[in-house]
Coordinates of C-alpha atoms and ligand atoms in Angstrom, one line a residue:
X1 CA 103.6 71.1 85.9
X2 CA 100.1 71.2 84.7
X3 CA 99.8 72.5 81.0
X4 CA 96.5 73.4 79.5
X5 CA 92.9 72.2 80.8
X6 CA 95.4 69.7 83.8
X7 CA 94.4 72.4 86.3
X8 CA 92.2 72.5 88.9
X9 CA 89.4 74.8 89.0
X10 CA 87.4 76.2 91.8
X11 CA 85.2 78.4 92.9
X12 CA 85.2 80.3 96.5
X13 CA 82.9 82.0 98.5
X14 CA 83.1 83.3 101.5
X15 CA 84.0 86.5 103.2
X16 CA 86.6 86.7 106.0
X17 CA 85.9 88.7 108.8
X18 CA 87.8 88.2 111.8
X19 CA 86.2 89.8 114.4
X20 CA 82.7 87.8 113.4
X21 CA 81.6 85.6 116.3
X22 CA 84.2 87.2 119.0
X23 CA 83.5 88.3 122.4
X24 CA 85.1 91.2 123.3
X25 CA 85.5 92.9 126.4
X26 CA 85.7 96.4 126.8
X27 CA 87.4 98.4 130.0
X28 CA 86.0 102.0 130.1
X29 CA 88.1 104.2 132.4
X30 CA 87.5 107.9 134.1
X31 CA 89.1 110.1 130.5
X32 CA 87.5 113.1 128.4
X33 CA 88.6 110.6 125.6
X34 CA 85.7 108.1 126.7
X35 CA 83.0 109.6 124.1
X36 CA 85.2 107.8 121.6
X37 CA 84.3 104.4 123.2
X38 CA 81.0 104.9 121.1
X39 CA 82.6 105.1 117.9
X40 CA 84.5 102.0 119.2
X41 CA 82.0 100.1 119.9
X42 CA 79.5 100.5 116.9
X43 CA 82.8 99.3 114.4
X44 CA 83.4 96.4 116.6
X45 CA 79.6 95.0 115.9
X46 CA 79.7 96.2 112.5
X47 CA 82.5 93.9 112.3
X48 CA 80.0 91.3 113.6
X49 CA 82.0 91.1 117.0
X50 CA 79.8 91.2 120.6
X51 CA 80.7 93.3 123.1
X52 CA 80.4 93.9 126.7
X53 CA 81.1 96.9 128.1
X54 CA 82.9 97.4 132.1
X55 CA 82.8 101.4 132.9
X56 CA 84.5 102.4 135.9
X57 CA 82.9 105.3 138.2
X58 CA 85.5 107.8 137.2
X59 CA 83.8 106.9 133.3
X60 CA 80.2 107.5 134.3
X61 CA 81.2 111.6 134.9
X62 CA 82.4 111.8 131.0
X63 CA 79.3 109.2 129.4
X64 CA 76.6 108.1 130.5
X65 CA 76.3 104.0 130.6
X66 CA 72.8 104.7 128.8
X67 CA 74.5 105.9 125.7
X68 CA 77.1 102.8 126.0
X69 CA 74.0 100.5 126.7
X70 CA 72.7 101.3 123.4
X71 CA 76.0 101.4 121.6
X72 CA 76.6 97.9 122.6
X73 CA 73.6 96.7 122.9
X74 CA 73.3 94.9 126.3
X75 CA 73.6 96.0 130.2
X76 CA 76.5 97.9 131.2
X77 CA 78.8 96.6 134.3
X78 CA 80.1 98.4 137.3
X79 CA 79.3 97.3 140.6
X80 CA 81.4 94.2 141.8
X81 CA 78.4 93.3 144.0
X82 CA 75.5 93.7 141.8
X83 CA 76.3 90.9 139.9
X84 CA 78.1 88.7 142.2
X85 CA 81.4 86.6 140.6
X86 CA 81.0 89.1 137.3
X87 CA 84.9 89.4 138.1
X88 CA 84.9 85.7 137.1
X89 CA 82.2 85.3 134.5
X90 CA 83.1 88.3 132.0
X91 CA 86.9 87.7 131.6
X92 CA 86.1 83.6 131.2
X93 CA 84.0 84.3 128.2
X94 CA 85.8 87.2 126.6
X95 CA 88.1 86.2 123.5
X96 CA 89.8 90.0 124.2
X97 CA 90.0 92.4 126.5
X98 CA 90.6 95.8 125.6
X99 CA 90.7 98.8 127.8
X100 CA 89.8 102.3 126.1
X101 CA 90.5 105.1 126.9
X102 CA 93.0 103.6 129.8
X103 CA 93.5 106.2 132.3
X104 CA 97.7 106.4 134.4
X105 CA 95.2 105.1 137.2
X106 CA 94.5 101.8 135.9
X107 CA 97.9 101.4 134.3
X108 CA 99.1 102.0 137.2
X109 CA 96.9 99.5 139.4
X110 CA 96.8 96.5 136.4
X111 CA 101.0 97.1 136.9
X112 CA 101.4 96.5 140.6
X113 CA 98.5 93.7 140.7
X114 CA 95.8 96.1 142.4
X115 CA 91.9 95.1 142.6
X116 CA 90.0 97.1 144.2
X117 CA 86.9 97.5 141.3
X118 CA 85.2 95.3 139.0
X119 CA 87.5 96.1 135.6
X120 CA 90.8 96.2 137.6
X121 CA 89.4 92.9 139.6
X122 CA 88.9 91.6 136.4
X123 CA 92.2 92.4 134.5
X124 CA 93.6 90.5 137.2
X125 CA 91.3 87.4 136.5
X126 CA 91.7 87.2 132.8
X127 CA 94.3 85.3 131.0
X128 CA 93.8 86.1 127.0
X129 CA 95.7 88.9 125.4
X130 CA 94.8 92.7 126.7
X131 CA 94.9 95.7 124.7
X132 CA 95.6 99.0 126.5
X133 CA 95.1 102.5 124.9
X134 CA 96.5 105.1 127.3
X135 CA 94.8 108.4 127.4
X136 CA 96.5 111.6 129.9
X137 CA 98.3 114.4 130.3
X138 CA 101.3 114.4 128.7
X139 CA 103.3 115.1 131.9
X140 CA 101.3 112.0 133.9
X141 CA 102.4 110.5 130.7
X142 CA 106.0 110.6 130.7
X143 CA 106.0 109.9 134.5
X144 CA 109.0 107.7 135.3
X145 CA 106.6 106.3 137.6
X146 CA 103.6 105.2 135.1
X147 CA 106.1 104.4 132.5
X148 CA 108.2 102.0 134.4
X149 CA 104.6 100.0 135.1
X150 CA 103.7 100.4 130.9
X151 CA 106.9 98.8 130.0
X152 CA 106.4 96.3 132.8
X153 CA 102.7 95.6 131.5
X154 CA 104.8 95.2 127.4
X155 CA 107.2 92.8 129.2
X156 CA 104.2 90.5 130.2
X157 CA 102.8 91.1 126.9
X158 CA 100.1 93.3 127.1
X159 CA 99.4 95.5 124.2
X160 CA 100.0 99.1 124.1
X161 CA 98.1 101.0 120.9
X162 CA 98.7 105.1 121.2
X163 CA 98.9 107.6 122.4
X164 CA 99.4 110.0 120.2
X165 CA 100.7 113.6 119.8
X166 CA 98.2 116.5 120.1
X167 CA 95.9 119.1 121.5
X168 CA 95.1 117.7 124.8
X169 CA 91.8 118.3 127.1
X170 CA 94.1 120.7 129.4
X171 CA 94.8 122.8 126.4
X172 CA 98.5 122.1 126.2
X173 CA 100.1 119.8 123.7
X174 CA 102.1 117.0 123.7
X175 CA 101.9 112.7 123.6
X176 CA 98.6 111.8 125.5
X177 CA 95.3 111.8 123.3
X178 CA 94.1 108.1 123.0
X179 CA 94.5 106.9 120.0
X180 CA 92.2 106.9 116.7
X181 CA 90.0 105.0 117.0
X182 CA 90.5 103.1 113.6
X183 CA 94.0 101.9 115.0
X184 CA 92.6 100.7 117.8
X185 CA 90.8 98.2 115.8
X186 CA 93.4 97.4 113.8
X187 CA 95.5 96.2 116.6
X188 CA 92.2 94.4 117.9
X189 CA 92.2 92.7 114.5
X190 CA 95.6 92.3 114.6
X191 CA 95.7 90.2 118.3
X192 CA 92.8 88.6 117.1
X193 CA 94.5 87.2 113.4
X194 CA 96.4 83.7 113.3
X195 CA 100.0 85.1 113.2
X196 CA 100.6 82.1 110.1
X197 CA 103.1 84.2 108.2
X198 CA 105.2 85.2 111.2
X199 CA 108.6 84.8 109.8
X200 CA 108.4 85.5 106.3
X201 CA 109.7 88.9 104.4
X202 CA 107.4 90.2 102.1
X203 CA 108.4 92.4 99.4
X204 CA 105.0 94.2 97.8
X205 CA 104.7 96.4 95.0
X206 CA 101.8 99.0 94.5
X207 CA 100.2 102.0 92.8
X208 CA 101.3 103.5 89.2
X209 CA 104.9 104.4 88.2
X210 CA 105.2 107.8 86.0
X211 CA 107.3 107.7 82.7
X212 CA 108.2 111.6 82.5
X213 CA 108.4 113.6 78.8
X214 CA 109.6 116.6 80.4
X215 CA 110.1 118.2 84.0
X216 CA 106.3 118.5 84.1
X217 CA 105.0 115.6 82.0
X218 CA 104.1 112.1 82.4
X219 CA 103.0 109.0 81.2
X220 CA 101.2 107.1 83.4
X221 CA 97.8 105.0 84.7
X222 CA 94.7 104.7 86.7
X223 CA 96.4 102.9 89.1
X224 CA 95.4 104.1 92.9
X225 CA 97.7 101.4 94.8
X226 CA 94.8 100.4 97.0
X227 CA 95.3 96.6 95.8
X228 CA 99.3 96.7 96.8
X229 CA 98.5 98.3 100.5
X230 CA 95.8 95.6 101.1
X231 CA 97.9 93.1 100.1
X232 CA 100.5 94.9 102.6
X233 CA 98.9 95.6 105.5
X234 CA 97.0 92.1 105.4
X235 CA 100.7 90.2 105.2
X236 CA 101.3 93.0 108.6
X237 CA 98.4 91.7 110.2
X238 CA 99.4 88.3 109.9
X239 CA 102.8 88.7 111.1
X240 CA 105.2 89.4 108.1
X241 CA 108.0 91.8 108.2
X242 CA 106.1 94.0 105.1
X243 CA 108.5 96.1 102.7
X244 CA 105.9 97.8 100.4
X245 CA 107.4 99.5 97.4
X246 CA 105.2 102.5 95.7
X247 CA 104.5 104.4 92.8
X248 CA 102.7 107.9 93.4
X249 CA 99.4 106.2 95.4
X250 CA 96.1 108.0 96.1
X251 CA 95.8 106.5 99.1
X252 CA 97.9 106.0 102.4
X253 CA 100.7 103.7 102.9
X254 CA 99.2 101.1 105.8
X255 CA 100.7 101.8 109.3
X256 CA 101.1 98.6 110.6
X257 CA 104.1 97.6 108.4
X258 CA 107.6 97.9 108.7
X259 CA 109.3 99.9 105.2
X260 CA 107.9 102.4 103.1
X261 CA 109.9 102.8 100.2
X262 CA 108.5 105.0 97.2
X263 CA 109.7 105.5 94.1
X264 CA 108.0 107.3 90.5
X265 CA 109.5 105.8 87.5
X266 CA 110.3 101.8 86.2
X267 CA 113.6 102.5 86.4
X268 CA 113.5 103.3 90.0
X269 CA 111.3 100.8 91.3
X270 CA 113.0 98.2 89.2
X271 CA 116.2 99.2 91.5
X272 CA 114.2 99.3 94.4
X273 CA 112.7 95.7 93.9
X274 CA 116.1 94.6 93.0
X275 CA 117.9 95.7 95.9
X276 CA 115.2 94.4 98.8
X277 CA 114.5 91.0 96.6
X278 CA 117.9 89.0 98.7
X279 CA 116.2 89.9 101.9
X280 CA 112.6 88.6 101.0
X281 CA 110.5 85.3 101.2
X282 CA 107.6 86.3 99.0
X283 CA 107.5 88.7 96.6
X284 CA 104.3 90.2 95.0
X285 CA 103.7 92.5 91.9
X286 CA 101.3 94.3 92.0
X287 CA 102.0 97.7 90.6
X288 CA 100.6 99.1 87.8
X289 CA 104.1 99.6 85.9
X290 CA 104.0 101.9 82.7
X291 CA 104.7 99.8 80.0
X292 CA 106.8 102.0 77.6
X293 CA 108.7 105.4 78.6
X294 CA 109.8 108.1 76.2
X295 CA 112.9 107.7 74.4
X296 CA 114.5 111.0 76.1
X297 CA 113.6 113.4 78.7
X298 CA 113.5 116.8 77.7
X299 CA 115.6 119.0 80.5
X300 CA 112.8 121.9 79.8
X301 CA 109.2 121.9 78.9
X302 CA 108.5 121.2 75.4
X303 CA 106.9 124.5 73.6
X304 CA 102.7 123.9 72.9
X305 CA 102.2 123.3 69.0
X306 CA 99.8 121.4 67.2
X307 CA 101.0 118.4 67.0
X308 CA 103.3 116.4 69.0
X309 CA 104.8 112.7 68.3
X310 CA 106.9 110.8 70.9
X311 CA 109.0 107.8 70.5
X312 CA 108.5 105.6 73.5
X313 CA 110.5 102.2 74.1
X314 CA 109.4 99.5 76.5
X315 CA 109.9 99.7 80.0
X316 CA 112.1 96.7 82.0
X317 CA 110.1 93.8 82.8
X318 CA 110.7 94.0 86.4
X319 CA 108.4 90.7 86.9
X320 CA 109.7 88.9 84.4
X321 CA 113.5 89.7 85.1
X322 CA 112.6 88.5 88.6
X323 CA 111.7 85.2 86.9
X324 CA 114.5 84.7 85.7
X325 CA 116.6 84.5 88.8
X326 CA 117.4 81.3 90.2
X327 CA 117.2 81.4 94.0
X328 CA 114.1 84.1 93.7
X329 CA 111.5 84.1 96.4
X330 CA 107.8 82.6 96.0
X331 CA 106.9 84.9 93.3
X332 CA 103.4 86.4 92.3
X333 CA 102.2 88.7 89.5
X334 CA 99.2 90.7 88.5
X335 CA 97.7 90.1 85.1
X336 CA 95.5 93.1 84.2
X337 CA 93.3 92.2 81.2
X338 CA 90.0 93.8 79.6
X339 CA 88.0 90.4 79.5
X340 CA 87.4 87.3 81.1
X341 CA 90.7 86.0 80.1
X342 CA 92.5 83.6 82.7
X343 CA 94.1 82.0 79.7
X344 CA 96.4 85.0 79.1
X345 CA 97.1 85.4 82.6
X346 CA 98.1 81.9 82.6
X347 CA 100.5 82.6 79.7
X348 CA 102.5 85.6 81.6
X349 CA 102.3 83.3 84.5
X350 CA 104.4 80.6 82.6
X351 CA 106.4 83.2 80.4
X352 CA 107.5 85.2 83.5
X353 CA 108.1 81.8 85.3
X354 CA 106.9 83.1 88.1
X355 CA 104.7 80.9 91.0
X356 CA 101.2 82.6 90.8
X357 CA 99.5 85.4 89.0
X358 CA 96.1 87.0 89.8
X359 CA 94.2 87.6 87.2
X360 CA 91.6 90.6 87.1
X361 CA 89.3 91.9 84.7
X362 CA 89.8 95.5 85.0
X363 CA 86.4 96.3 82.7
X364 CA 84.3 95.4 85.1
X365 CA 82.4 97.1 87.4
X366 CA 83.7 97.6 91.0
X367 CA 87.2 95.7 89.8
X368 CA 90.3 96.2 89.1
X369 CA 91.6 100.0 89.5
X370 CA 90.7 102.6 92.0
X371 CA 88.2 100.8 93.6
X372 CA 87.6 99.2 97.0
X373 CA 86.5 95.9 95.8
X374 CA 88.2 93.6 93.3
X375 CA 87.0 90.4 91.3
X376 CA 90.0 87.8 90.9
X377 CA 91.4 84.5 89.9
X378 CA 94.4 83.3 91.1
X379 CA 96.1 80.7 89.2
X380 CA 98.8 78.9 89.8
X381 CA 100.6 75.4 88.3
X382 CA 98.2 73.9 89.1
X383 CA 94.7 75.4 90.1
X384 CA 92.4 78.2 89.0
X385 CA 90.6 79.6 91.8
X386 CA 88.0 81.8 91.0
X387 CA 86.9 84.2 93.7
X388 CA 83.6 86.3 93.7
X389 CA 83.6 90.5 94.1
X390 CA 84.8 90.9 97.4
X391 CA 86.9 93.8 99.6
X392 CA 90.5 94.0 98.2
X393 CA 91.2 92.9 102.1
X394 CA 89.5 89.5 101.7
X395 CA 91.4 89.2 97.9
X396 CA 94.3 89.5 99.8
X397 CA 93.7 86.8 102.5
X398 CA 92.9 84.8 99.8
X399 CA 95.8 85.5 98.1
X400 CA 97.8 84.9 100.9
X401 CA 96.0 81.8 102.2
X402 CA 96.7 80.0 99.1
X403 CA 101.0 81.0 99.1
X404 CA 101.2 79.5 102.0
X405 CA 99.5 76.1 100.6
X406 CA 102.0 76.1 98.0
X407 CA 105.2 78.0 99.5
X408 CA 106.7 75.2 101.0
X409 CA 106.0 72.5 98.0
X410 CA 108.1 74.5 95.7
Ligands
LIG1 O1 96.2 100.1 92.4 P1 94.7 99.8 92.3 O2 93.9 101.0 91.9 O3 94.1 99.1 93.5 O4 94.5 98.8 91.0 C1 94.9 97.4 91.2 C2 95.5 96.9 89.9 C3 94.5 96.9 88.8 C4 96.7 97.9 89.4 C5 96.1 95.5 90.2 O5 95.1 94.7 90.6 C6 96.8 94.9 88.9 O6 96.2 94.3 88.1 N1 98.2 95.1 88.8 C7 99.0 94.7 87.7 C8 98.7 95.6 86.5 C9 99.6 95.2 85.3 O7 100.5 95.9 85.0 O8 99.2 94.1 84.7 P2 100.0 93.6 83.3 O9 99.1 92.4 82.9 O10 100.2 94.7 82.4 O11 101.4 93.1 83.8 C10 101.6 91.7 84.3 C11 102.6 91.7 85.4 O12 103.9 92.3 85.0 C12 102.2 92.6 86.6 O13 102.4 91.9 87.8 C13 103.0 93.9 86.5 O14 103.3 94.4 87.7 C14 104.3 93.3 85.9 N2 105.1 94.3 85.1 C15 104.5 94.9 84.0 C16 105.3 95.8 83.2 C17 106.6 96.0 83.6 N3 107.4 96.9 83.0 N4 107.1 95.4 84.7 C18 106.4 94.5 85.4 O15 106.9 93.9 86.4

């Protein structure tokens, strides 16, 4: 164990951006939803990825290739003769494929091994993971027909992302609009990540927990739970079976992770952490737990006077309980501090005897709560690593990134 001053420390830059560097390519088929494919394209080379784009003719009737051309930046392709062997050349050099909006027609044809244009010509040539997100009528899409050749393109492993539930272009309602186009680049990112913690169960806590006085007063924190969901959705990403346990949050659960528990008080997410901890590999702390809770409750609201004085008691320790358990999964903790003060995080690391704790500095600008960003240092036994400001995303990879150094040198 390294005591005082034995530890290594470090300093990291970098950001992590998955997507930076890849090639994708993108299939545009004969939907209204095509317009969409703009929005798709400008967050795929904000994410520093390249794309090049194959419209069918069916597309060219709902967008014009011009507008795509200057989405993406480069020629558009179509013709299978204009630029002999494309059928060859774009799939070889593509790290994705992605088809969006995919009309029944080209589910149907990429099903039954049809080429008879340059993207379904294509499809046929490539042999790197394809992302498909269906766009139709909701009667087309509940065909026994189409879906018999969707769950034949899942069996081969093609990705399906959407539809989803809505107004349709027909007017009627029902499962058929393509899908947002915000998960469609999650499950890009998603294909695209090293699946390195496929296997594990994580069990992550987030947002605030509220400590109640009476049936319509609480005690509680700035705590917006926007460092437990990236830490959740990140550990989805990269292939963990993600149980996320929340306070109140101001923000949405991720949608890419398996449980959704929530929970308002200690008490209740102390239960909540106990009961999922057996089934769990990691476990992470994040939440922003009130630290003491009124003595009692009142059953009905207290009466408005001048002066009020309430007796409050600690909270559990869920962390450090957790600590205490012998056969406890690869535990890490939070340390919320006002100052530069790794040293104290350090000391709840080693009180709590726990595995790692991230230490933030929640007076500083742009850290700590209710903000997108977060400036950390994750200690462990052995090392200090000091991270710059960076997306609460990229915290988390880090975070993640340096368990699984250590996980299995427990
Ligand atoms: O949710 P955000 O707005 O994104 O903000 C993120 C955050 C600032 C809440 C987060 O990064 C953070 O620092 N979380 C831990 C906050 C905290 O309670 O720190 P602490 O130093 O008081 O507690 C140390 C550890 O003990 C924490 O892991 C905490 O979850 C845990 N604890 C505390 C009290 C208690 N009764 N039970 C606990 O398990």
């Amino acid at each position: 164990m390294g005591g005082p001053g034995k530890f290594l420390k470090e300093n990291f830059s970098g950001n992590i951006t998955v997507l930076k560097g890849k090639s994708i390519l993108l299939g545009i088929t004969g939907s209204v939803a095509a317009y969409k494919s703009i929005e798709l394209i400008k967050r795929l080379r904000e994410e520093e990825a390249s794309v090049r784009v194959i419209m069918t003719g069916a597309s060219k009737r709902f967008i014009t290739p011009l507008s795509i051309e200057l989405a993406a930046g480069d020629r558009v392709y179509s013709d299978m003769f204009e630029t002999p062997l494309s059928h060859i050349s774009l799939p070889a050099d593509s790290d994705l494929f992605v088809i969006a909006p995919a009309t029944a027609n080209i589910i149907g044809k990429y099903a039954n091994g049809i080429a008879d244009d340059l993207l379904s010509t294509a499809l046929l040539a490539y042999n790197g993971t394809v992302i498909i997100a269906p766009a139709m009528n909701w009667r087309m899409y509940e065909n026994r027909a189409f879906q018999k050749g969707l769950n034949y393109l899942s069996s081969i492993g093609v990705k399906t992302v959407g539809p989803e539930q809505g107004n349709l272009a027909c007017g009627e309602e029902g499962v058929g609009r393509m899908a947002d186009v915000e998960r469609i680049m999650e499950s890009i990112i998603t294909a695209l990540t090293k699946q390195d913690l496929a296997g594990e169960q994580v069990l992550v806590t987030a947002g605030p927990t509220r400590e109640y006085i009476d049936p319509i007063r609480y005690l509680s924190n700035r705590s917006s739970g926007k460092m437990g969901c990236a830490l959740a959705k990140i550990a989805g990403r990269r292939g963990a079976e993600v149980t996320l346990i929340c306070g109140p949050l101001s923000v949405a659960p991720p949608d890419n992770i398996d449980n959704v528990i929530t929970v308002e008080t200690a008490d209740s997410m102390y239960a909540a952490v106990m009961e999922n901890l057996p089934m769990s590999s990691i476990f992470i702390m994040s939440a922003a737990v009130a630290d003491f809770m009124p003595v009692e409750t009142k059953e009905s609201k207290i009466e408005k006077k001048d002066k009020l004085q309430l007796n409050l008691v600690k909270t559990r320790d869920i962390l450090e309980s957790v600590g205490r358990l012998k056969n406890k999964p690869f535990t890490v903790g939070f340390a919320a501090e006002t100052g530069y003060r790794p040293d104290r995080a350090r000391k709840k690391l080693l009180g709590k005897d726990i595995d790692m704790i991230v230490f933030n500095d929640v007076s500083q600008k742009d850290a700590g709560f209710d903000t997108d960003t977060n400036e950390v240092v994750i200690i462990d036994r052995d090392r200090e690593k000091k991270l710059p400001l960076m997306s609460k995303k990229d915290v988390s990879m880090a975070i993640f990134d340096r368990i699984l150094e250590l996980k299995d040198n427990r």
